[in-house]
PDB file of N, CA and C in Angstrom:
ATOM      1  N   UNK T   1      25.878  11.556  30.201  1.00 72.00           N
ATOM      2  CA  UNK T   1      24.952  10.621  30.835  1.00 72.00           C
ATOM      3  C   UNK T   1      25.665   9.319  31.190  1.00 72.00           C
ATOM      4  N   UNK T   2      24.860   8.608  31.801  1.00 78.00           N
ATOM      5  CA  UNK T   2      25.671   7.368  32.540  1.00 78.00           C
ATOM      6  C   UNK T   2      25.958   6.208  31.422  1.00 78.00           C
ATOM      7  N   UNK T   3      25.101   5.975  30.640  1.00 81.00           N
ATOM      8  CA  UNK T   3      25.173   5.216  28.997  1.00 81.00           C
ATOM      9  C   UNK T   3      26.329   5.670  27.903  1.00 81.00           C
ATOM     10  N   UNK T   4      26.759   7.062  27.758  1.00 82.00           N
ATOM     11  CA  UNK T   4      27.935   7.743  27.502  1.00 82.00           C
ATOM     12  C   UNK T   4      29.381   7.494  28.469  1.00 82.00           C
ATOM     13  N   UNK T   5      28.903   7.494  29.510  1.00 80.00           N
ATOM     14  CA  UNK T   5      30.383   6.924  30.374  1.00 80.00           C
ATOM     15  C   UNK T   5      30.913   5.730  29.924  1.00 80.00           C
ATOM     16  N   UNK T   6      29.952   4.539  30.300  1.00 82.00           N
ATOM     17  CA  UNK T   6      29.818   3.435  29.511  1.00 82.00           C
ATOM     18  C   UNK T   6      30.657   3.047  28.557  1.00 82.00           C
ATOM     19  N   UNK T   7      29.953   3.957  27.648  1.00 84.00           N
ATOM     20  CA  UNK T   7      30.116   3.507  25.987  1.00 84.00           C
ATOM     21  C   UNK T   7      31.669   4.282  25.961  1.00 84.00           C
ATOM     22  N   UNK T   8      32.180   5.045  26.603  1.00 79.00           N
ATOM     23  CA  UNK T   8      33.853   5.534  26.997  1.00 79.00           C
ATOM     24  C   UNK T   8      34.776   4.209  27.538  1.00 79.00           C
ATOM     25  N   UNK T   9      33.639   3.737  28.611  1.00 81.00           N
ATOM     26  CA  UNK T   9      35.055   2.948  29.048  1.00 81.00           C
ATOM     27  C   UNK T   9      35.377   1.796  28.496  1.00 81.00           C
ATOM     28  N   UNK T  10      33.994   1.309  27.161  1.00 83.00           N
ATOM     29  CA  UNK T  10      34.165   0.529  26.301  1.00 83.00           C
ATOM     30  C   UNK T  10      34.925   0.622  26.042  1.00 83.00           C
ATOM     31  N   UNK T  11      35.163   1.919  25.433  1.00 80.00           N
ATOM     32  CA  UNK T  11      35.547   2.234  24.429  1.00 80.00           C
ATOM     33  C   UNK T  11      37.456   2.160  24.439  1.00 80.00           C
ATOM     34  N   UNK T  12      36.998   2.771  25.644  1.00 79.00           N
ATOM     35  CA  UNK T  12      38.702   2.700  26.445  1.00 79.00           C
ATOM     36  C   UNK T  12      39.205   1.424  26.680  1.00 79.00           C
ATOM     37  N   UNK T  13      38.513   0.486  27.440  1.00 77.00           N
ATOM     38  CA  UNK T  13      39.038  -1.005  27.585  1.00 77.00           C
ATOM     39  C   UNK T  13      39.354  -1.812  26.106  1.00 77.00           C
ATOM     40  N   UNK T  14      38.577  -1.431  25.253  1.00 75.00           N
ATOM     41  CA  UNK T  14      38.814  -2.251  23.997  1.00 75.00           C
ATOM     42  C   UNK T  14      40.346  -1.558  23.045  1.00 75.00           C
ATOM     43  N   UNK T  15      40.174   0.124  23.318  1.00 75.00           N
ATOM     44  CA  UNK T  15      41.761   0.335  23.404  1.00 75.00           C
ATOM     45  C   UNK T  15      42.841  -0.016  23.832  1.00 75.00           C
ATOM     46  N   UNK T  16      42.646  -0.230  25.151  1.00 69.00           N
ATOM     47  CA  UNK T  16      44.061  -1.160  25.918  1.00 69.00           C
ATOM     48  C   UNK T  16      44.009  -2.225  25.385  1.00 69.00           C
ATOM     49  N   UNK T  17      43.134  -2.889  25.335  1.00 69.00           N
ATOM     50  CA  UNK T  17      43.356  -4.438  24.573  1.00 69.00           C
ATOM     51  C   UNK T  17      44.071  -4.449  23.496  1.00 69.00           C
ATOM     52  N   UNK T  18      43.776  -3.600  22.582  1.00 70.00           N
ATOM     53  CA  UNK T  18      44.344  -3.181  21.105  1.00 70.00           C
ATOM     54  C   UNK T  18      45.652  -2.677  21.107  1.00 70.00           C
ATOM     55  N   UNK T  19      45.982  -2.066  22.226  1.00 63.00           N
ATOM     56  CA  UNK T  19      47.891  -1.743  22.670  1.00 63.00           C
ATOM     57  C   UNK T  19      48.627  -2.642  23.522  1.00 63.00           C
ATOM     58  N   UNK T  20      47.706  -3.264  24.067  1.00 56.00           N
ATOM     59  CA  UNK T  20      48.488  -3.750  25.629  1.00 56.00           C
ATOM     60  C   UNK T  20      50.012  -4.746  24.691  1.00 56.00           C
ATOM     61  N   UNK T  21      49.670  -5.363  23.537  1.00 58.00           N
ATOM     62  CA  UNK T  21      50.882  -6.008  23.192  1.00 58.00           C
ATOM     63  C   UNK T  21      52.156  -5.195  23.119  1.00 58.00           C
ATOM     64  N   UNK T  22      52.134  -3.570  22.957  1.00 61.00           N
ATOM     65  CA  UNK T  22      52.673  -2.862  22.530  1.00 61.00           C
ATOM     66  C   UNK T  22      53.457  -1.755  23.457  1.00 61.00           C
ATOM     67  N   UNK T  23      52.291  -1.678  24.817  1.00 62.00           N
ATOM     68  CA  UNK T  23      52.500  -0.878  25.551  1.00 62.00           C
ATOM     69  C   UNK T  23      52.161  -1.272  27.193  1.00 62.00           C
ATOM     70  N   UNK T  24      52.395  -2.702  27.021  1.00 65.00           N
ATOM     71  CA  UNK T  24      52.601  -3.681  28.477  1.00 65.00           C
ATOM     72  C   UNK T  24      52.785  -2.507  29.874  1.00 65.00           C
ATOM     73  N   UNK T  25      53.574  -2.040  29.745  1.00 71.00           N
ATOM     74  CA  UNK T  25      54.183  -0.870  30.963  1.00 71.00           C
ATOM     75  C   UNK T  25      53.327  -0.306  31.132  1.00 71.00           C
ATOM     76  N   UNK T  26      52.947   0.343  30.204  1.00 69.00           N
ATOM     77  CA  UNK T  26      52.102   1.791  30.000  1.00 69.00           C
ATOM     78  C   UNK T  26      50.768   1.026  30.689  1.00 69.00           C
ATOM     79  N   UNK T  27      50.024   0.218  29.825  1.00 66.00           N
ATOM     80  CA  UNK T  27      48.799  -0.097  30.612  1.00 66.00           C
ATOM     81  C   UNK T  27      48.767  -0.982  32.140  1.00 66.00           C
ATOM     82  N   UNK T  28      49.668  -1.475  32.551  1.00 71.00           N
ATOM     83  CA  UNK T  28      49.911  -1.729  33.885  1.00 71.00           C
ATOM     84  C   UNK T  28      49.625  -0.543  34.733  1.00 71.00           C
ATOM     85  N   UNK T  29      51.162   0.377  34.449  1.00 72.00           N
ATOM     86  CA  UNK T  29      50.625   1.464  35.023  1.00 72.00           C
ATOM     87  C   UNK T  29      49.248   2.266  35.206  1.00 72.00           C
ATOM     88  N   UNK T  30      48.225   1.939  33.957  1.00 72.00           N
ATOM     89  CA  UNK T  30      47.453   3.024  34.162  1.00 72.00           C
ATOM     90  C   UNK T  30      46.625   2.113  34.896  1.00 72.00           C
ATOM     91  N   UNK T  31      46.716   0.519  35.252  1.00 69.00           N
ATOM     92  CA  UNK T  31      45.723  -0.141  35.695  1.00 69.00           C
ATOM     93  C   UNK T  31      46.055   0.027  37.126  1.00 69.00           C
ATOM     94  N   UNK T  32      47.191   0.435  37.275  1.00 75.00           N
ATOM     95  CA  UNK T  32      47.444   0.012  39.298  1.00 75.00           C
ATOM     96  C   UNK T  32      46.920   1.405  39.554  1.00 75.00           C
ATOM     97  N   UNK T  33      46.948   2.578  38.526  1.00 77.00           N
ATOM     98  CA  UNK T  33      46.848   4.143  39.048  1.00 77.00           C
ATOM     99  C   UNK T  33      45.677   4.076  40.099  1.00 77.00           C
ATOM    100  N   UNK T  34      45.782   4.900  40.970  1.00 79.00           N
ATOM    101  CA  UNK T  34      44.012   5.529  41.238  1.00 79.00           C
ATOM    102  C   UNK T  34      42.928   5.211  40.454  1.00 79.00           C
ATOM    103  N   UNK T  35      43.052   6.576  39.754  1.00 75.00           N
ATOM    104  CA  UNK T  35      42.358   6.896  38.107  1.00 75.00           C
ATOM    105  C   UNK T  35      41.849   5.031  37.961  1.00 75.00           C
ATOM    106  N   UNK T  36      43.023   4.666  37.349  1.00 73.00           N
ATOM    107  CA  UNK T  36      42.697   3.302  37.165  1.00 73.00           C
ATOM    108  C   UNK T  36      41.624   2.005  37.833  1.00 73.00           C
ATOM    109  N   UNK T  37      41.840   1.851  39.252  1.00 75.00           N
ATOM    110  CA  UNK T  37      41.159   0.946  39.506  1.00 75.00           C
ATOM    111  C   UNK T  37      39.942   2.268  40.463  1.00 75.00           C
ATOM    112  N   UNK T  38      39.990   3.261  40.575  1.00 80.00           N
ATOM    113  CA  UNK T  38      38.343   3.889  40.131  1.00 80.00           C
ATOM    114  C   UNK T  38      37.780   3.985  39.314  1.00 80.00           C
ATOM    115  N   UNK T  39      37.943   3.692  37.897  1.00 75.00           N
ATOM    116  CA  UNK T  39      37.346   3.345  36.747  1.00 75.00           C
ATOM    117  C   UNK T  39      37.021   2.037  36.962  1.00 75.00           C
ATOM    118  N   UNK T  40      37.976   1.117  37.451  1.00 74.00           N
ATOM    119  CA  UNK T  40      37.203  -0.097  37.183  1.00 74.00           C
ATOM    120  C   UNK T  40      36.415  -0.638  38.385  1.00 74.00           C
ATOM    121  N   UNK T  41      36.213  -0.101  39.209  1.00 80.00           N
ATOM    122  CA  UNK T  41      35.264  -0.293  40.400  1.00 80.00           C
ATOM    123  C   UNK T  41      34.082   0.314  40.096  1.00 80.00           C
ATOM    124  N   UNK T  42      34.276   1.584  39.386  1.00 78.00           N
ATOM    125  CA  UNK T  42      32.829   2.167  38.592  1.00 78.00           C
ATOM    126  C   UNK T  42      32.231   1.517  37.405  1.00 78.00           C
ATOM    127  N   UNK T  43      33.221   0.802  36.886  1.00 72.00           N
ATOM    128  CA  UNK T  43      32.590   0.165  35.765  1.00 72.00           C
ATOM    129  C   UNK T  43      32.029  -1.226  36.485  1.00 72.00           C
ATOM    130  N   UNK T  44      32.548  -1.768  37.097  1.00 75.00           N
ATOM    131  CA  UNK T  44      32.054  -3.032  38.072  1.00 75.00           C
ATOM    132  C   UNK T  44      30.821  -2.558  38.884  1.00 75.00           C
ATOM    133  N   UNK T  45      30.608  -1.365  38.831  1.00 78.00           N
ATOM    134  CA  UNK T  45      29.476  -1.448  39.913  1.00 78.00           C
ATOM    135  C   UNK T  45      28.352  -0.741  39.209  1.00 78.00           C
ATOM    136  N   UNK T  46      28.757  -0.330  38.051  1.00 74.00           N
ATOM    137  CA  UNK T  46      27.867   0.514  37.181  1.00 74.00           C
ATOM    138  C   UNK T  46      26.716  -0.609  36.259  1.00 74.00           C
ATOM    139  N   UNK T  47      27.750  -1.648  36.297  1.00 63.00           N
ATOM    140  CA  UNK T  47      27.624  -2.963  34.933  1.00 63.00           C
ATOM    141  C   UNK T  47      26.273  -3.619  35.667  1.00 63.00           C
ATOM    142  N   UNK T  48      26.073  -3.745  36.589  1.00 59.00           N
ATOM    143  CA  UNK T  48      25.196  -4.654  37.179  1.00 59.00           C
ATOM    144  C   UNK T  48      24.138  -4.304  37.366  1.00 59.00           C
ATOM    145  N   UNK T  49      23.680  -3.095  37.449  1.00 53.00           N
ATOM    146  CA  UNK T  49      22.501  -2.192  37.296  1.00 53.00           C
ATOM    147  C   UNK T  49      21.718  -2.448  35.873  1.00 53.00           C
ATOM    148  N   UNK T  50      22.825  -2.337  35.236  1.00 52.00           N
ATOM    149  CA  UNK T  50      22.278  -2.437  33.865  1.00 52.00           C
ATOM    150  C   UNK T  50      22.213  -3.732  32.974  1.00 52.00           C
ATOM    151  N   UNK T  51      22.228  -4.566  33.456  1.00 49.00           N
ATOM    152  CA  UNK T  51      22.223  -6.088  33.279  1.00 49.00           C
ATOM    153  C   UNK T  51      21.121  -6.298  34.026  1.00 49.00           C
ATOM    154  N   UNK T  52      20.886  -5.791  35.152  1.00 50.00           N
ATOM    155  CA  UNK T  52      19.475  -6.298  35.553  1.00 50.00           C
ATOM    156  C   UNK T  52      18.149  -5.440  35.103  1.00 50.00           C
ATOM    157  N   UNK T  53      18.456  -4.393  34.346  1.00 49.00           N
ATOM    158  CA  UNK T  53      17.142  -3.695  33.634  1.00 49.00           C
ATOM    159  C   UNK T  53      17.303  -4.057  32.105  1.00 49.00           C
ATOM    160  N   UNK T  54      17.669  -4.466  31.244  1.00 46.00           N
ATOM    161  CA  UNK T  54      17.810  -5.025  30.471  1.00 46.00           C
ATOM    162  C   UNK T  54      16.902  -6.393  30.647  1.00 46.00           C
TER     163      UNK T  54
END
């Protein structure tokens, strides 16, 4: 469900945060990927929906 995606890419962003000191390269890369900034255009466009039903 769309609340499960969510609660993933939380889950995922609060991971990179927790490596990025460690693995600088690695999460660059996964941020310039595709993959990457289509996750975060989905999470940017997902976020606002749900801030306004709340």
């Amino acid at each position: 469900s769309r609340h499960m995606i969510a609660f993933m890419v939380k889950g995922f962003v609060n991971f990179s945060l927790k490596v990025q000191f460690d693995n600088i390269p690695v999460l660059v890369a996964v941020c310039v990927s595709p993959f990457g900034i289509k996750l975060l255009k989905y999470h940017l466009s997902s976020a606002s929906p749900e801030v306004q039903t709340q």
